[in-house]
Amino acid sequence: MKLGKIIGCAALGALVLSAIPYKFTKDEETGAREIRSLLWAWRKTPARAGETKDHYAFAIPPSGLDAADVTKTAAPAEETVDLTPADGPAGEASDEAPDPAE
């Protein structure tokens, strides 16, 4: 029974330690504040122009806050490239390669 008590205390200690915040950040540009721990995350974003209330976000697990902030991580859309063969001078497709001697 002593081993079960030791394992239980170790698990409770790990739970308590993972709930303690380890990261406090403040974005000077926007004024947003964020607190993170291993189990949860909290973010406060000040109201933008025309809005009256601040925005609060709480996520379990903390990676949920990253998914909500799409504007910072969004990559620009890639352009598609047309891979069809180019037309010849008369508007017909050319099967022959041009002769470099000419």
Coordinates of C-alpha atoms in Angstrom, one line a residue:
M1 CA 0.0 0.0 0.0
K2 CA 2.9 2.3 0.6
L3 CA 3.9 2.1 -3.1
G4 CA 0.4 3.2 -4.2
K5 CA 0.6 6.2 -1.8
I6 CA 3.9 7.3 -3.3
I7 CA 2.7 7.0 -6.9
G8 CA -0.5 9.0 -6.0
C9 CA 1.5 11.7 -4.3
A10 CA 3.9 11.9 -7.3
A11 CA 0.9 12.2 -9.7
L12 CA -0.7 14.9 -7.7
G13 CA 2.6 16.8 -7.5
A14 CA 2.9 16.6 -11.3
L15 CA -0.6 17.8 -11.8
V16 CA 0.0 20.8 -9.5
L17 CA 3.3 21.7 -11.2
S18 CA 1.8 21.5 -14.7
A19 CA -1.0 23.9 -13.7
I20 CA 1.4 26.6 -12.5
P21 CA 1.9 29.3 -15.2
Y22 CA 5.4 29.4 -16.7
K23 CA 5.1 32.1 -19.4
F24 CA 3.8 35.6 -19.1
T25 CA 3.9 37.7 -22.3
K26 CA 2.7 41.2 -23.3
D27 CA 2.6 42.4 -26.9
E28 CA 3.6 46.0 -26.8
E29 CA 2.2 46.7 -30.2
T30 CA -1.4 45.5 -29.6
G31 CA -1.4 45.5 -25.8
A32 CA -2.4 41.8 -25.7
R33 CA -1.4 39.8 -22.6
E34 CA -1.0 36.0 -22.4
I35 CA -0.4 33.5 -19.6
R36 CA 0.5 29.9 -20.3
S37 CA 1.0 26.7 -18.4
L38 CA 1.4 23.1 -19.5
L39 CA -2.4 22.5 -19.0
W40 CA -4.1 25.8 -19.9
A41 CA -3.6 29.2 -21.5
W42 CA -5.3 32.6 -21.1
R43 CA -5.2 35.6 -23.4
K44 CA -6.7 39.1 -23.1
T45 CA -6.8 41.3 -26.2
P46 CA -7.8 44.9 -25.8
A47 CA -10.8 46.3 -27.7
R48 CA -10.1 47.5 -31.2
A49 CA -11.3 50.8 -32.7
G50 CA -15.1 50.8 -32.7
E51 CA -15.4 48.0 -30.2
T52 CA -16.4 48.4 -26.5
K53 CA -15.3 45.2 -24.9
D54 CA -12.0 43.4 -24.5
H55 CA -11.6 39.9 -25.9
Y56 CA -10.7 37.0 -23.5
A57 CA -9.7 33.5 -24.6
F58 CA -9.1 30.5 -22.4
A59 CA -8.0 27.2 -23.8
I60 CA -7.3 23.7 -22.5
P61 CA -4.9 22.5 -23.9
P62 CA -2.9 25.7 -24.4
S63 CA -2.3 25.0 -28.2
G64 CA -6.0 26.0 -28.7
L65 CA -5.1 29.6 -28.4
D66 CA -2.7 29.3 -31.3
A67 CA -5.4 27.9 -33.6
A68 CA -7.7 30.8 -32.8
D69 CA -5.1 33.3 -33.8
V70 CA -5.1 32.7 -37.6
T71 CA -4.0 36.2 -38.6
K72 CA -0.5 35.9 -37.3
T73 CA 0.2 32.4 -38.7
A74 CA -1.6 32.6 -42.0
A75 CA 0.7 32.0 -45.0
P76 CA 0.1 33.8 -48.2
A77 CA -1.7 31.8 -50.9
E78 CA 0.5 30.2 -53.5
E79 CA 0.0 31.0 -57.1
T80 CA -0.9 28.2 -59.5
V81 CA 1.3 27.7 -62.5
D82 CA -0.1 26.5 -65.8
L83 CA 2.0 23.6 -67.1
T84 CA 0.5 23.3 -70.5
P85 CA 2.9 23.5 -73.5
A86 CA 3.3 26.9 -75.1
D87 CA 1.8 27.6 -78.5
G88 CA 4.0 28.2 -81.6
P89 CA 4.0 31.4 -83.5
A90 CA 1.0 30.5 -85.7
G91 CA -1.1 29.4 -82.7
E92 CA -0.3 25.7 -83.3
A93 CA 1.5 23.6 -80.8
S94 CA 5.1 22.9 -81.9
D95 CA 6.4 19.3 -81.5
E96 CA 9.9 20.1 -82.8
A97 CA 12.6 21.8 -80.8
P98 CA 14.0 24.9 -82.5
D99 CA 17.3 24.4 -84.3
P100 CA 20.0 26.6 -82.6
A101 CA 22.0 26.8 -85.9
E102 CA 19.3 28.8 -87.7

